[in-house]
Short mmCIF file of C-alpha atoms in Angstrom, two decimals:
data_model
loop_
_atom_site.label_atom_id
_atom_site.label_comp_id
_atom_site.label_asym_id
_atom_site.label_seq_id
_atom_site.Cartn_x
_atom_site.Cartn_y
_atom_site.Cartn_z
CA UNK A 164 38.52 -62.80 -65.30
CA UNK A 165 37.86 -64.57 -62.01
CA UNK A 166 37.21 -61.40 -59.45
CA UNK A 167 38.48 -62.11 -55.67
CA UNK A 168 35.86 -60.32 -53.49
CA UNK A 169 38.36 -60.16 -50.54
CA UNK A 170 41.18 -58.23 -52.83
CA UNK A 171 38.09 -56.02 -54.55
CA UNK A 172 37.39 -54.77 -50.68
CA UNK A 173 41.44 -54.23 -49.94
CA UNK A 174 40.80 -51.35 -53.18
CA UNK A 175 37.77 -49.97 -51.20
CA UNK A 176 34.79 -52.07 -53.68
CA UNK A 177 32.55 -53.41 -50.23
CA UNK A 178 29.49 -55.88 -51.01
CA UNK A 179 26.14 -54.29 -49.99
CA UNK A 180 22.86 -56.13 -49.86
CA UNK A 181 21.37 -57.11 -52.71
CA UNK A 182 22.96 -59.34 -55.38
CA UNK A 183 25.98 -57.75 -57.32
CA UNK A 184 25.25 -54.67 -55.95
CA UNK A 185 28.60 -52.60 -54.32
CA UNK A 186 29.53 -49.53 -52.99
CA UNK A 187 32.94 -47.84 -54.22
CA UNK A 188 35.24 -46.20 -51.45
CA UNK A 189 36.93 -43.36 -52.37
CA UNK A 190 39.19 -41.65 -50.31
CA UNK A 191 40.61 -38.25 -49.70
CA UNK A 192 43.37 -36.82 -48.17
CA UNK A 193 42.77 -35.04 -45.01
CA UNK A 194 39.18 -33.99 -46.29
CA UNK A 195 40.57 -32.28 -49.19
CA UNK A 196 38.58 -32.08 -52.65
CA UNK A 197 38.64 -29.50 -55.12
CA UNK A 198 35.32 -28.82 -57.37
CA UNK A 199 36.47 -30.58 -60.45
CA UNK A 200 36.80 -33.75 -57.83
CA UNK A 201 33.57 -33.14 -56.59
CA UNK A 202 32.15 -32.76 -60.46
CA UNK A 203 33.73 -35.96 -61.23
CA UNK A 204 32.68 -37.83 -58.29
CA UNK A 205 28.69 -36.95 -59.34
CA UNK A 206 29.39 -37.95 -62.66
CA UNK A 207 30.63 -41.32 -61.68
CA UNK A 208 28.21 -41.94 -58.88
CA UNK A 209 25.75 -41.26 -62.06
CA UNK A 210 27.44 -43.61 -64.47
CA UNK A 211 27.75 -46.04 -62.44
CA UNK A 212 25.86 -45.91 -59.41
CA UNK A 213 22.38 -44.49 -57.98
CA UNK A 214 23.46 -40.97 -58.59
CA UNK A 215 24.13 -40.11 -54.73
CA UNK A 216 27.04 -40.52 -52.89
CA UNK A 217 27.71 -40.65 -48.57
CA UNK A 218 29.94 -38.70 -47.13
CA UNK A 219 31.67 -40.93 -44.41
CA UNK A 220 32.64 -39.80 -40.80
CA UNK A 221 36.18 -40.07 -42.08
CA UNK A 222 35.83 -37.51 -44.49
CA UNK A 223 35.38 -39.80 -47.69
CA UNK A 224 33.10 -40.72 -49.91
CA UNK A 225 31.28 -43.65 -50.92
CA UNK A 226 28.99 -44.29 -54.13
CA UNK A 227 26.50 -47.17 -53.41
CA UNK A 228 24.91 -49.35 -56.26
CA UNK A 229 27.66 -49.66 -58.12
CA UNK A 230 27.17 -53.24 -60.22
CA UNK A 231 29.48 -55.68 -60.19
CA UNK A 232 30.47 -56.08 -64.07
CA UNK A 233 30.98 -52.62 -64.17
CA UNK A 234 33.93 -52.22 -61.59
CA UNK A 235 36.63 -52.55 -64.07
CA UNK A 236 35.63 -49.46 -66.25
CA UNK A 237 35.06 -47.64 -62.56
CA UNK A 238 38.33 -48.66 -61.49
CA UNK A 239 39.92 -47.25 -64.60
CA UNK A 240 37.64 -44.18 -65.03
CA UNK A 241 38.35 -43.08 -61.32
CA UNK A 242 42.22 -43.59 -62.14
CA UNK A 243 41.60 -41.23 -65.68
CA UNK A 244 40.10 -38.58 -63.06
CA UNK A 245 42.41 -38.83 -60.71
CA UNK A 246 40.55 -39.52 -58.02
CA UNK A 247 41.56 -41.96 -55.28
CA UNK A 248 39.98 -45.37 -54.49
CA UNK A 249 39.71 -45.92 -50.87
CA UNK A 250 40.88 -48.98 -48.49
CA UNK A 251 38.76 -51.84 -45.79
CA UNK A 252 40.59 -54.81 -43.51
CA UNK A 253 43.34 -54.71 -41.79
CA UNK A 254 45.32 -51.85 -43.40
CA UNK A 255 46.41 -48.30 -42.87
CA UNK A 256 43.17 -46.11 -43.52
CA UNK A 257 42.35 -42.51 -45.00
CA UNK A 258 44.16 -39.86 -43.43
CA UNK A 259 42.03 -37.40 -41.25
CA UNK A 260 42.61 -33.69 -41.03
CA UNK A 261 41.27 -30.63 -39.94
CA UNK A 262 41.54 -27.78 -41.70
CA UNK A 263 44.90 -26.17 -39.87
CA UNK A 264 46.37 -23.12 -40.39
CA UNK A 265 45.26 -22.23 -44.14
CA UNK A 266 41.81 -22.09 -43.06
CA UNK A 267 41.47 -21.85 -38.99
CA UNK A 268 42.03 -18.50 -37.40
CA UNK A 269 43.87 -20.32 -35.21
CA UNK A 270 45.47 -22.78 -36.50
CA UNK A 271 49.05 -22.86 -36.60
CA UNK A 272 50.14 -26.10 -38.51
CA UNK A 273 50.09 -27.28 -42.16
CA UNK A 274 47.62 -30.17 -41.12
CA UNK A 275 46.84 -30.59 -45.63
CA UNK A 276 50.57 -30.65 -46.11
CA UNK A 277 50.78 -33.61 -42.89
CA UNK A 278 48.13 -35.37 -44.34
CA UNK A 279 50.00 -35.89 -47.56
CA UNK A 280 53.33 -36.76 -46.80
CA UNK A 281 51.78 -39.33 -43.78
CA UNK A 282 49.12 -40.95 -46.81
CA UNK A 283 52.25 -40.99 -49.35
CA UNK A 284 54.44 -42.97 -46.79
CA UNK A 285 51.66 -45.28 -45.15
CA UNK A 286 48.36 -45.63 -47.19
CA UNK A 287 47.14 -48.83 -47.44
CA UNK A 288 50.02 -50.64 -46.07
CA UNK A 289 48.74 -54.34 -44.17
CA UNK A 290 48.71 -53.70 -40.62
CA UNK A 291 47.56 -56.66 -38.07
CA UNK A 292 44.32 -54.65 -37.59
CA UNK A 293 42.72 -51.40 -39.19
CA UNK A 294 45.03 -48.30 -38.22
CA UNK A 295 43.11 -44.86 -38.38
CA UNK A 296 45.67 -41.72 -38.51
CA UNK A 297 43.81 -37.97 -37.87
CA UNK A 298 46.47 -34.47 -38.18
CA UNK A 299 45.16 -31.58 -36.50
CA UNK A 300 46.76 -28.75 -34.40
CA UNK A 301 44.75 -28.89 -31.63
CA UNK A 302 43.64 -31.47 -28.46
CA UNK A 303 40.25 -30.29 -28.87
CA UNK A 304 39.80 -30.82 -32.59
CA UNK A 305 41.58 -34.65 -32.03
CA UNK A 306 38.80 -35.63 -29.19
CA UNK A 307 36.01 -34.39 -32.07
CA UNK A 308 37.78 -36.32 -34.80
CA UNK A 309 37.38 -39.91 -32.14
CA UNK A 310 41.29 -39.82 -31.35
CA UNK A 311 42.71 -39.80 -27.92
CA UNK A 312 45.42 -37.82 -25.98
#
């Protein structure tokens, strides 16, 4: 199978430095990730990376070291655990959220529920340049999340 390193990055597998080592993108939707993901996520970053993962700025995850010959039992072990691969280049990125209403003694919208209907409608989608989307229910939480008014 002859791999295409540009398509590889569309699905969120980014070259690091070192030869045929990668890191795997995996995204979440507005933040969200219940303990089983979080158990499966350490026991793929141990399978088949260094056995740590980043937490990225917009609230994914990323496990480095990941080899090259082993992305396509990644790919399809991540798809067995439902959990979500991540997307780089010109596309429609990870949806942001705060927490909203189910968790903020203020808030007042759904921001998880947002999230999930904007990601099912737009994720991924080719845009002419990256397109970040953030849902919360406040100005104040949008200026900390990098948006604008």
């Amino acid at each position: 199978m002859t791999l295409n390193f540009h398509e590889l990055k569309k699905g969120g597998f980014i070259k690091q430095q070192g030869p045929g080592l990668f890191l795997m993108r995996l995204r979440t939707i507005g933040g969200h990730l219940t303990a089983r993901d979080l158990e499966n996520i350490a026991k793929v970053a141990a399978k088949y990376g260094r056995g740590e993962v980043h937490l990225t700025t917009r609230q994914g995850v990323e496990i480095p070291g990941v080899r090259l010959e082993d992305y396509q039992a990644l790919i399809e072990e991540i798809k067995v655990l439902n959990l979500l691969p991540g997307a780089c280049g010109p596309r429609i990125r990870s949806i942001v959220a705060c927490p909203g209403m189910e968790v903020c003694p203020n808030g007042v919208v759904d921001t998880r529920e947002m999230a999930r209907q904007i990601d099912r409608a737009f994720f991924g989608r080719e845009v002419p340049v990256k397109f970040k989307i953030a849902v919360a229910d406040k100005v104040e939480i949008v200026l900390n999340m990098g948006g604008g008014v």
